[in-house]
Coordinates of C-alpha atoms in Angstrom, one line a residue:
X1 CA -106.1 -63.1 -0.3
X2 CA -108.9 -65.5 -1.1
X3 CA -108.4 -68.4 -3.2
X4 CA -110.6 -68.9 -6.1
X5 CA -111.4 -72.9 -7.0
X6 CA -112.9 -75.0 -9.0
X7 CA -113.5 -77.3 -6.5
X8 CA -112.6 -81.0 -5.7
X9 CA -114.0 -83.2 -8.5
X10 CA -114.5 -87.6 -8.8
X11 CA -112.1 -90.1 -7.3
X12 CA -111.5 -93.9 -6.6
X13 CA -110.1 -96.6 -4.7
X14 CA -106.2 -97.8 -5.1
X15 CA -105.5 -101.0 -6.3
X16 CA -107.2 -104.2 -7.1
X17 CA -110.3 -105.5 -4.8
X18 CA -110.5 -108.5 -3.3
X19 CA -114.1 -110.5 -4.9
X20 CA -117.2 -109.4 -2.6
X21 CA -119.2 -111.8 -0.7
X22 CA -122.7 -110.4 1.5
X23 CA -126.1 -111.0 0.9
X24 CA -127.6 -108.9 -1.6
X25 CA -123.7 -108.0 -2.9
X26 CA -124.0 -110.7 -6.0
X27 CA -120.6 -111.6 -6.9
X28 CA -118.3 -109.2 -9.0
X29 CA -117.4 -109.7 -12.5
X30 CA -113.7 -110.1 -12.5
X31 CA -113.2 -107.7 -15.2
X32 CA -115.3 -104.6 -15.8
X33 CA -115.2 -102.7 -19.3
X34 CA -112.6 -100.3 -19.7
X35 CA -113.9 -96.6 -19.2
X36 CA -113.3 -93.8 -22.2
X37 CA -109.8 -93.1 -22.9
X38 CA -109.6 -89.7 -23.9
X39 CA -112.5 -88.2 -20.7
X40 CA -113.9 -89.2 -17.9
X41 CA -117.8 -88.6 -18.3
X42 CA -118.3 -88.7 -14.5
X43 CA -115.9 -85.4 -15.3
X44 CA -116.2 -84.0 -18.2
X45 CA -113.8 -81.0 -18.4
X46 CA -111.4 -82.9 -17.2
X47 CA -108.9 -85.3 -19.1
X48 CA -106.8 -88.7 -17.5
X49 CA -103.7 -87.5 -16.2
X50 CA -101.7 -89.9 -18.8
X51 CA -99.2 -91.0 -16.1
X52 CA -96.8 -93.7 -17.0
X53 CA -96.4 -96.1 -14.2
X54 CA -93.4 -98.8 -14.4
X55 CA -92.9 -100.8 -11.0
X56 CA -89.1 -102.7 -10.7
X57 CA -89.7 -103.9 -7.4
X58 CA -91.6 -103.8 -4.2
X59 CA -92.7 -100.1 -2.9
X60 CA -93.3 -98.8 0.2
X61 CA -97.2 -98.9 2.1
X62 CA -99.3 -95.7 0.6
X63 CA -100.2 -93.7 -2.0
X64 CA -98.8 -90.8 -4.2
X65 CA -98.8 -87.1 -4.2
X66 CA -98.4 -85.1 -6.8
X67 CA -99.0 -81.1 -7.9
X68 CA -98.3 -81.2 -11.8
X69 CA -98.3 -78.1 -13.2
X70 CA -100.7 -78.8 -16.2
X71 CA -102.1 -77.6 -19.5
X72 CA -105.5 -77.0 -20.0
X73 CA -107.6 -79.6 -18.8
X74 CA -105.7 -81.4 -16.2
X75 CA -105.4 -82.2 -12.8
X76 CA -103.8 -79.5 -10.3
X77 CA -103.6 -82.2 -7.8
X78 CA -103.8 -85.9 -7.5
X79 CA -103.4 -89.0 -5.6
X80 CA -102.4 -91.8 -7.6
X81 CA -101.4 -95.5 -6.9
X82 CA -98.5 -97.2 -8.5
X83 CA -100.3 -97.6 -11.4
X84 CA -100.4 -93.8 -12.0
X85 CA -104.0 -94.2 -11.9
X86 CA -105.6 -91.7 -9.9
X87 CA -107.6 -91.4 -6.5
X88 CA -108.4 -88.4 -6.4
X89 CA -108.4 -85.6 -8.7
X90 CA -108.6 -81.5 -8.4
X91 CA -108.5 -78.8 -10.1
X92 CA -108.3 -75.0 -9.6
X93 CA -107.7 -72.0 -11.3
X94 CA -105.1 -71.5 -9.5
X95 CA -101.3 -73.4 -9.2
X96 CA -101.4 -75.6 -6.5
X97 CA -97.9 -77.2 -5.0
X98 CA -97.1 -79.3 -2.2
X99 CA -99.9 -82.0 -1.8
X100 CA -99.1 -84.0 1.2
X101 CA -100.3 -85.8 4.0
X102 CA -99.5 -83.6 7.9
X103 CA -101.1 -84.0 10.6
X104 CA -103.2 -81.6 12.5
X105 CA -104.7 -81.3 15.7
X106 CA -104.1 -85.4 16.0
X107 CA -105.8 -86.1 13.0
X108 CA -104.0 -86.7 9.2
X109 CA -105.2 -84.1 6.9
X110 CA -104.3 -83.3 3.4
X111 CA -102.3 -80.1 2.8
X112 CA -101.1 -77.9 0.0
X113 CA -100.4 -74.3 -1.2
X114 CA -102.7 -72.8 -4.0
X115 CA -102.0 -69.5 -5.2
X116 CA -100.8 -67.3 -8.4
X117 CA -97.1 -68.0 -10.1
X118 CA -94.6 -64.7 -9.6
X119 CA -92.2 -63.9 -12.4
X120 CA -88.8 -65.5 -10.7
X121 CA -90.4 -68.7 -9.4
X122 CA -92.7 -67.7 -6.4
X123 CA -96.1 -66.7 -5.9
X124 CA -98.6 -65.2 -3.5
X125 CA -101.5 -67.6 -1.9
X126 CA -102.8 -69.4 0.8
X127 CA -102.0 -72.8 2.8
X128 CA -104.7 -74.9 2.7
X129 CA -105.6 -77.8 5.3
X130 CA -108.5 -80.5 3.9
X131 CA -109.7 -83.3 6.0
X132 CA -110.6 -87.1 5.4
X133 CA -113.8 -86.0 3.9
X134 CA -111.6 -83.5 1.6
X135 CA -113.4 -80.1 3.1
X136 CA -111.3 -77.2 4.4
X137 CA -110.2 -77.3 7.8
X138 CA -108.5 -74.3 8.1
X139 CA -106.5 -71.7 5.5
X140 CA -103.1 -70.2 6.3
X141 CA -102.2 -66.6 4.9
X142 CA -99.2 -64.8 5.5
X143 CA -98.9 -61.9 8.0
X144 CA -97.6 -58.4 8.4
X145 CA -98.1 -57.7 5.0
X146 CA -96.4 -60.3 3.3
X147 CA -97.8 -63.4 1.1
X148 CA -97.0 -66.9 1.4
X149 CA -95.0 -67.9 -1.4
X150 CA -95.6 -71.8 -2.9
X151 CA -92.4 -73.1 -1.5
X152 CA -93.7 -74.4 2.3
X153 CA -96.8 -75.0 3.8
X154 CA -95.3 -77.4 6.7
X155 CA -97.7 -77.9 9.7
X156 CA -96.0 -78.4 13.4
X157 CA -97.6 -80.6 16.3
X158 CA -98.4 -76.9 17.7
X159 CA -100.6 -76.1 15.9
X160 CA -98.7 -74.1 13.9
X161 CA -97.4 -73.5 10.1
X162 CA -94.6 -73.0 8.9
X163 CA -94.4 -70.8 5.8
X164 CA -92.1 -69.1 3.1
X165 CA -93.1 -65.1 1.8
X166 CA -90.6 -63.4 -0.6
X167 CA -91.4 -59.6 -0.6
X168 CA -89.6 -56.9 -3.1
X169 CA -87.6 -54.7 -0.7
X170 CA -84.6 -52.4 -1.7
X171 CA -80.8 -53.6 -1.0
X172 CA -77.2 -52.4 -1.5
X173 CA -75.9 -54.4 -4.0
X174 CA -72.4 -52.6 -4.2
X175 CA -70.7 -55.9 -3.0
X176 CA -71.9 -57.5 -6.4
X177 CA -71.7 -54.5 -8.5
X178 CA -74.9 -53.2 -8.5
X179 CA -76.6 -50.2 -6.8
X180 CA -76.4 -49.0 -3.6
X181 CA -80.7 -49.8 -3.2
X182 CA -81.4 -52.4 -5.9
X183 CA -84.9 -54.1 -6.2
X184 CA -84.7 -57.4 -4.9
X185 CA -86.6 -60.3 -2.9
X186 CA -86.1 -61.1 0.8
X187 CA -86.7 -64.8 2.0
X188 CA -89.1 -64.6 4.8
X189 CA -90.1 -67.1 6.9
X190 CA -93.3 -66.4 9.6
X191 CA -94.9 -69.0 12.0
X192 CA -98.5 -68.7 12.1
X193 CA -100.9 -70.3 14.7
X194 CA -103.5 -72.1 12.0
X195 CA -106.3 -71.0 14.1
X196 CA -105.6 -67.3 14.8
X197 CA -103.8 -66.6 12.3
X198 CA -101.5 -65.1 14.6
X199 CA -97.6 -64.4 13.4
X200 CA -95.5 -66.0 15.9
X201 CA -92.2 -65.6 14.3
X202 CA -91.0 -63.6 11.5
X203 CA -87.6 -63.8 10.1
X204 CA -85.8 -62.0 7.2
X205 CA -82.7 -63.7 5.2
X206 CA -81.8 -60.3 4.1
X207 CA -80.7 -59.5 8.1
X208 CA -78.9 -62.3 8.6
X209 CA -77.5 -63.6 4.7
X210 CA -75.1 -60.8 3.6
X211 CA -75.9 -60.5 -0.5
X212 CA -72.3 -61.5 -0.9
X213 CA -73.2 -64.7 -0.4
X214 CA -75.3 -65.2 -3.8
X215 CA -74.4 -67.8 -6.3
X216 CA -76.8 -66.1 -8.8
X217 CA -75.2 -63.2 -11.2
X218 CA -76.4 -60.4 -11.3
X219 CA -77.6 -59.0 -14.5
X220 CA -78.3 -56.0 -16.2
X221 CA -81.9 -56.9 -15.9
X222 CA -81.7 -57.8 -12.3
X223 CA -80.4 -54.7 -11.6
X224 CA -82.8 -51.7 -12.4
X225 CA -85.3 -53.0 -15.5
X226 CA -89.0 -52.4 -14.2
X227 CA -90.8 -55.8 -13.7
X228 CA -87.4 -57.5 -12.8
X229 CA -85.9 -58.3 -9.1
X230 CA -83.1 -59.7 -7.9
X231 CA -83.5 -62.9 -5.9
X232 CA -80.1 -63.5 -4.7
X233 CA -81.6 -65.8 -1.9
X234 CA -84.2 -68.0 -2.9
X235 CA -85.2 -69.4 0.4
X236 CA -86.9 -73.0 -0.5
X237 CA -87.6 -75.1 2.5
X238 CA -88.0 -74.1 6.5
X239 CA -88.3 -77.5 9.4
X240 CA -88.6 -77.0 12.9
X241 CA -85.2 -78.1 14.1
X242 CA -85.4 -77.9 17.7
X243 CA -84.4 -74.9 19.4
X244 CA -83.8 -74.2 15.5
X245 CA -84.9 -73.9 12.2
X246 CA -83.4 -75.7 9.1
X247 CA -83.7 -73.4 6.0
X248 CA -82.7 -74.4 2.7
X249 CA -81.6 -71.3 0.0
X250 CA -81.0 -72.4 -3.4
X251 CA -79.8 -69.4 -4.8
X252 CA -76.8 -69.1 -2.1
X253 CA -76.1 -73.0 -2.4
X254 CA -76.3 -73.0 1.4
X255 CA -78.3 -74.8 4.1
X256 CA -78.8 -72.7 7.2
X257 CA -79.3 -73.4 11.0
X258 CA -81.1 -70.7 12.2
X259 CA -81.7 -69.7 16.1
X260 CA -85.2 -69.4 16.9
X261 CA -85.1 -67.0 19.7
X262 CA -82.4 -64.7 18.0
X263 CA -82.6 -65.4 14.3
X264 CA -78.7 -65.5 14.4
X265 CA -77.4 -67.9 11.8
X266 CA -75.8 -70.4 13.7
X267 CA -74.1 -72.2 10.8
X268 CA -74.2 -73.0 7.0
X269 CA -73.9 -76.0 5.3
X270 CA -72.3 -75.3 1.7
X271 CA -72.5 -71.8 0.2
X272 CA -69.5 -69.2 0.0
X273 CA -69.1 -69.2 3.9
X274 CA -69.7 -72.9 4.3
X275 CA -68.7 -73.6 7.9
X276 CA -68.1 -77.6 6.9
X277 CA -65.9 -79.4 5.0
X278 CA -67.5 -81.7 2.7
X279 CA -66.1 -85.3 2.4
X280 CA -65.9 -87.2 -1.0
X281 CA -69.5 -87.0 -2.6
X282 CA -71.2 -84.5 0.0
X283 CA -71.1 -81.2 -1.7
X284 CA -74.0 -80.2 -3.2
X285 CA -75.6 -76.9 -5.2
X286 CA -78.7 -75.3 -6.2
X287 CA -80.2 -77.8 -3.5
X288 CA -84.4 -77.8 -2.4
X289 CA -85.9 -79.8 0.5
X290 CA -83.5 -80.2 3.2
X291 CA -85.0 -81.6 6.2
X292 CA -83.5 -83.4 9.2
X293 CA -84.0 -87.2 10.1
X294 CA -84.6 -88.5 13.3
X295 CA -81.5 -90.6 13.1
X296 CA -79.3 -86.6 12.9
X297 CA -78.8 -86.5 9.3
X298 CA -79.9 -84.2 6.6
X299 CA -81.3 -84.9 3.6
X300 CA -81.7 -82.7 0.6
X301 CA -82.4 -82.8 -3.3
X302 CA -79.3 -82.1 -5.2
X303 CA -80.0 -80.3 -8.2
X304 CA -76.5 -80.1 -9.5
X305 CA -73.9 -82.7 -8.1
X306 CA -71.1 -80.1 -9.3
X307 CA -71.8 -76.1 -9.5
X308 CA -71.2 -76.1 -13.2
X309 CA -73.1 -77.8 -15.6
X310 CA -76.8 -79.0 -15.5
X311 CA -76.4 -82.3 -13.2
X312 CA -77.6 -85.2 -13.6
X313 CA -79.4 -84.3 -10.1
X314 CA -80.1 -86.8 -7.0
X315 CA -81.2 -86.8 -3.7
X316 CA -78.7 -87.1 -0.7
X317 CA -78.0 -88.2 3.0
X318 CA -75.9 -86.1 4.8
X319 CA -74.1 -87.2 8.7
X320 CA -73.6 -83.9 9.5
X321 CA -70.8 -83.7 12.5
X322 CA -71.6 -80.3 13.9
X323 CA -68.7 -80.4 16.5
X324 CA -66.0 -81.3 13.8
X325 CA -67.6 -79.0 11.0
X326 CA -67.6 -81.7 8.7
X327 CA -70.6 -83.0 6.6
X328 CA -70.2 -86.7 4.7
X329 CA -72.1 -88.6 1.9
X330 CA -74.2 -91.5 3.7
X331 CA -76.0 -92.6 0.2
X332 CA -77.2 -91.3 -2.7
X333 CA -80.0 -92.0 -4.6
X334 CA -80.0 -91.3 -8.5
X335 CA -80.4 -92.8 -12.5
X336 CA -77.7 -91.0 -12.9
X337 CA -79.6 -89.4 -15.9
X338 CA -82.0 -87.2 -14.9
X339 CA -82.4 -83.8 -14.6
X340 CA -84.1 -82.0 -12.3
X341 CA -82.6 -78.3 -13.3
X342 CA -85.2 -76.7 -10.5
X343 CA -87.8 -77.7 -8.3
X344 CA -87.6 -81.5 -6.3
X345 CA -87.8 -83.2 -3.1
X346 CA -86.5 -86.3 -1.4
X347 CA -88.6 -87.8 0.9
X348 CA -87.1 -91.1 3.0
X349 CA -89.9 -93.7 3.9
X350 CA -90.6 -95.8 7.0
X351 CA -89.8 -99.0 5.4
X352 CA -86.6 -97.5 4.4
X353 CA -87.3 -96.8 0.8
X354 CA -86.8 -93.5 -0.3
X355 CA -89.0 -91.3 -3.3
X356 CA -87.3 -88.9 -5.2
X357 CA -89.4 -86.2 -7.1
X358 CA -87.1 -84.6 -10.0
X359 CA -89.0 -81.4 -9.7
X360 CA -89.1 -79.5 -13.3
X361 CA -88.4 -83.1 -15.1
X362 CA -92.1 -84.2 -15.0
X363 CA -91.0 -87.7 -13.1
X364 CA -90.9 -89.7 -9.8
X365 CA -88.6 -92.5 -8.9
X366 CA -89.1 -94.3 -5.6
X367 CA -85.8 -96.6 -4.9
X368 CA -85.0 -99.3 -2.1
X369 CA -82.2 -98.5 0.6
X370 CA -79.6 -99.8 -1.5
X371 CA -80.8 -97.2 -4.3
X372 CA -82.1 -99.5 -6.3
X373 CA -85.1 -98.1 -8.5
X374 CA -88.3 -99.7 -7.5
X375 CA -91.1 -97.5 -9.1
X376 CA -91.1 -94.6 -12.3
X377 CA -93.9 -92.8 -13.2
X378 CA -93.3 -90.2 -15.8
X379 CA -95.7 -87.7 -17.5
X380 CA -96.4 -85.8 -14.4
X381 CA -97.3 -82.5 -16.5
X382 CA -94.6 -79.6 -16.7
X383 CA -93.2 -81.1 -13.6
X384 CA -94.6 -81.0 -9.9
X385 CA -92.6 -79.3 -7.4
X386 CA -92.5 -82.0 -4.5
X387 CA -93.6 -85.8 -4.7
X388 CA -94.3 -87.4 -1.6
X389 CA -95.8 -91.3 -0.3
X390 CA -97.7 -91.6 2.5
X391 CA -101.0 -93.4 4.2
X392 CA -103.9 -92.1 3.1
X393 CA -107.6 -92.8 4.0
X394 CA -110.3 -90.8 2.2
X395 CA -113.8 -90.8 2.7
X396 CA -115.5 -87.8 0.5
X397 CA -118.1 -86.0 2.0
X398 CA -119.8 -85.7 -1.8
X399 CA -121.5 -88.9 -2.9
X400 CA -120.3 -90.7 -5.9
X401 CA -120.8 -89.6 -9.5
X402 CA -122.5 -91.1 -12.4
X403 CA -122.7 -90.3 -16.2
X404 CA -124.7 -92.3 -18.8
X405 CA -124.0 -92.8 -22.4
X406 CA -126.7 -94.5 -24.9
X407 CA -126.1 -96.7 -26.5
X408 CA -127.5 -98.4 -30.1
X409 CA -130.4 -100.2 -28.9
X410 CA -131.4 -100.9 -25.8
X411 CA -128.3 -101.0 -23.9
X412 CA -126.4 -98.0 -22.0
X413 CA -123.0 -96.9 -21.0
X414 CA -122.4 -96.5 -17.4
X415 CA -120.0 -94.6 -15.5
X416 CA -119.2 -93.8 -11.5
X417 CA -116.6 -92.3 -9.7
X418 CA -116.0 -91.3 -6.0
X419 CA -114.1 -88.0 -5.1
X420 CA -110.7 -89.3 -3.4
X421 CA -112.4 -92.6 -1.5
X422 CA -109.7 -94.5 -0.5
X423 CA -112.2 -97.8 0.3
X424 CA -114.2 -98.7 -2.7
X425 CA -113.1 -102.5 -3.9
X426 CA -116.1 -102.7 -6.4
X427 CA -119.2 -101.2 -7.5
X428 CA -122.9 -102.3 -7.8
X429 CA -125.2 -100.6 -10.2
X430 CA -129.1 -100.9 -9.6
X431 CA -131.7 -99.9 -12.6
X432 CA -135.1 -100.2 -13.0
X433 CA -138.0 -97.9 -11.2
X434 CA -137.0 -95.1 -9.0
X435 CA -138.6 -96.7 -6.0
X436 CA -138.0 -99.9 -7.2
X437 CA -134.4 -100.4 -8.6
X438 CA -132.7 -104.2 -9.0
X439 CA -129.0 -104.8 -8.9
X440 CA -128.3 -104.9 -12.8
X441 CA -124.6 -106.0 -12.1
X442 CA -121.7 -105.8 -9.9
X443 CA -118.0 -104.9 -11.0
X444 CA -114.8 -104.6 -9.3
X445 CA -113.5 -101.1 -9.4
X446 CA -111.2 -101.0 -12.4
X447 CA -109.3 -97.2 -11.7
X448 CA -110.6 -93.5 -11.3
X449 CA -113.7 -94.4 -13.6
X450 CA -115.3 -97.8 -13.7
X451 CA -117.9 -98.2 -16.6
X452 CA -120.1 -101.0 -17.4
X453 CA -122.8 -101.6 -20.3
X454 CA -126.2 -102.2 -19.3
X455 CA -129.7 -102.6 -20.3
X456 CA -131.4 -99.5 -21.2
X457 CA -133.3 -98.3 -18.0
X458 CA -135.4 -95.3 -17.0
X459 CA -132.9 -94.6 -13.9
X460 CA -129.5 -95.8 -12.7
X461 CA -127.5 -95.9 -9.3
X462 CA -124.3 -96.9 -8.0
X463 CA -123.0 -98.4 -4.9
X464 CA -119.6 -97.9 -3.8
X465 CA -118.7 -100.9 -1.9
X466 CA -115.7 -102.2 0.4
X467 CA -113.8 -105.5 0.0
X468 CA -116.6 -107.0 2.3
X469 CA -120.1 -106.1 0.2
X470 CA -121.1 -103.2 2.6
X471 CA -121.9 -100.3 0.8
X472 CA -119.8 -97.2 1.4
X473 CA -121.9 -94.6 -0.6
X474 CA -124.5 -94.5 -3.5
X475 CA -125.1 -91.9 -6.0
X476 CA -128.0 -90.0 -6.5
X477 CA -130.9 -91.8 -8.7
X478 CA -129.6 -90.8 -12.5
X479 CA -132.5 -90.1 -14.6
X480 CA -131.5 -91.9 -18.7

């Protein structure tokens, strides 16, 4: 399908800048004036994110990456600091999930899946793969027929992608009590070479996960009303494992090892034919990204620590002993009050922090090995499907954005913003004649939007600059 946008829109630097020094730089005012609360001018159809940020102790290296699903008038996609304050900012008119940092043909990129939301919690659209200067690389679609649903859009050091289609077929039911060819979703999972677009591998739950192994009821709805399908699979998450692939299924409670040349199931990890027994702690349900580590064990978000009730929810480590078929609790990490009823990720991070996103509870909690919290940030819209930290350099192919706003008198409000610039430790504002501007003032970059008052000038232009006075960028001559 193609993907309709509205496009990447303004940005800024993480974190505070060091004071500039280079001739011509002039030194930085410490503090620059706080930039409108309720808009950003360099953006105005957009609103601030209104993320709350509250740090307990020290994080990991990186940035933040989030997908919250919004109301009008707020971002689809952003990078953030620990402040919560964003970095970059984008919006479409379509849901996006999954904003992370992969890599791709040697080179980090930023990734997501931006599509339309399904009835039943999937949808139908398009990996997309953006480089440093935040313009498409490449877009992934589904093959054979199929669309790629917003669950996985994981890139391989192949060249490949990894992705997750749930197409309505017709099943017997009778094992549940339904009909002998019911309406219901398969979980596909296709590998697709990015730059052919070639399906390389195509496998369907529905051959290989008998419907007898659902943890979801089946209703009356479910089970013949036009408009509703069964999904008594719910594939969520698919890593190359190998010779294998690890597939998550939340609505069979079950983690699967899949052969990649057969498609055989070689085992399941929880579910109604679990082939492990769990030791104190370890069992899970309703469960979304499990991936392996490189040390052997698994890690997954818990959605439900019992299969009754509604949590509280957290994310695991597994030590999976495939020989003895049994699987044991390594560490948790949780509040012990939150909730995330669908939805979330745990991601482990190289410093050996780990960041939990609670999926549909609109928060992120980054905690330190020993599971203490380190970093909350709540308000993350309706919720955002996956959080992740990682390193992030962005330098936006757009130059940076300015908006004016007079002022009584002779004085002016200025404003400037770069799309997702990840190097930009202050900002230097010339006025005066086109030809001819002088450096009115220099400020450190305050957050997404830095705005300073002026004197009232026929034309206005920012420099983005880096901790060192060079400049980075500068906007195109504003006409006041």
């Amino acid at each position: 399908m193609s993907v309709t946008r509205r496009g990447v829109l303004a940005a800024g630097l993480v974190g505070g800048a060091a004071l500039l020094s280079g001739a011509g730089a002039g030194r930085p005012s410490k503090v620059a004036e706080p930039a409108a609360p309720d808009r950003y001018l360099t953006l105005p159809d957009v609103r601030p994110p209104g993320l709350t940020a509250r740090r307990l102790g020290r994080t990991a290296d990186g940035l933040l990456f989030l997908a919250p699903f919004r109301g009008t008038d707020a971002a689809d996609a952003l990078i953030v600091d620990d402040a919560g304050e964003p970095v970059w900012i984008y919006r479409s008119e379509l849901l996006v999930t999954d904003v992370r940092v992969q890599e791709y043909e040697g080179a980090p990129v930023l990734t997501f899946w931006e599509g339309e939301r399904r009835t039943g919690g999937h949808g139908a659209g398009t990996g997309v793969v953006l480089g440093a200067d935040y313009r498409r690389v490449a877009e992934v679609q589904a093959g054979d027929g199929v669309s790629g649903d917003l669950h996985e859009f994981a890139l391989t050091d192949r060249g490949t992608a990894l992705i997750i289609a749930y197409p309505e077929v017709t099943a017997d039911l009778r094992p549940i009590g339904g009909p002998r060819r019911g309406r219901v979703l398969d979980g596909r999972v296709q590998e697709i070479d990015v730059r052919t677009g070639e399906v390389l591998l195509d496998w369907s739950a529905l051959d290989h996960i008998g419907i007898a192994e659902t943890r979801t009821p089946l209703t009356k709805d479910a089970n013949g009303t036009p408009g509703k399908v069964f999904d008594p699979v719910h594939v969520n998450s698919v890593q190359d494992d190998g010779d294998a692939l690890l597939i998550s299924a939340r609505n069979t409670c079950a983690v699967y090892s899949v052969d990649r040349r057969t498609g055989a199931v070689r085992w399941r990890l929880g579910g109604r034919r679990g082939d492990f027994a769990f030791g104190a702690g370890a069992a899970f349900a309703w469960q979304h990204d499990a991936r392996r580590q490189p040390d052997g064990t698994i890690t997954l978000f818990d959605n439900h620590i019992t299969d009754v009730g509604d949590g509280p929810s957290r994310g695991i480590v597994l030590r999976v002993d495939e020989a003895g078929r049994r699987a044991s609790l390594v560490r948790e990490y949780a509040d012990g009050t939150t909730y995330g009823q669908y939805m979330g990720n745990l991601q482990t991070l190289p410093d050996g922090n780990a960041l939990v996103g609670w999926g549909s509870t609109p928060a992120m909690t980054e905690f330190a090995a020993d599971g203490t919290p380190v970093l909350e940030i709540t308000g993350i819209g309706d919720g955002s499907y996956r959080a992740y930290r990682a390193a992030w350099e962005g330098r936006p192919a757009d130059r940076p954005a300015v908006a004016v706003a007079p002022l009584p008198g002779d004085r002016m409000r200025v404003h400037a913003s770069w799309n997702g610039a990840t190097g930009v430790a202050a900002w230097r504002f010339r006025t005066g004649s086109e030809t001819r501007p002088v450096v009115s003032r220099t400020v450190e970059r305050t957050g997404f939007e830095t705005a300073v008052t002026l004197a009232r000038s026929p034309n206005v232009t920012a420099e983005a600059l880096d901790a060192g006075g060079t400049v980075l960028a500068r906007s195109e001559p504003r006409v006041v």
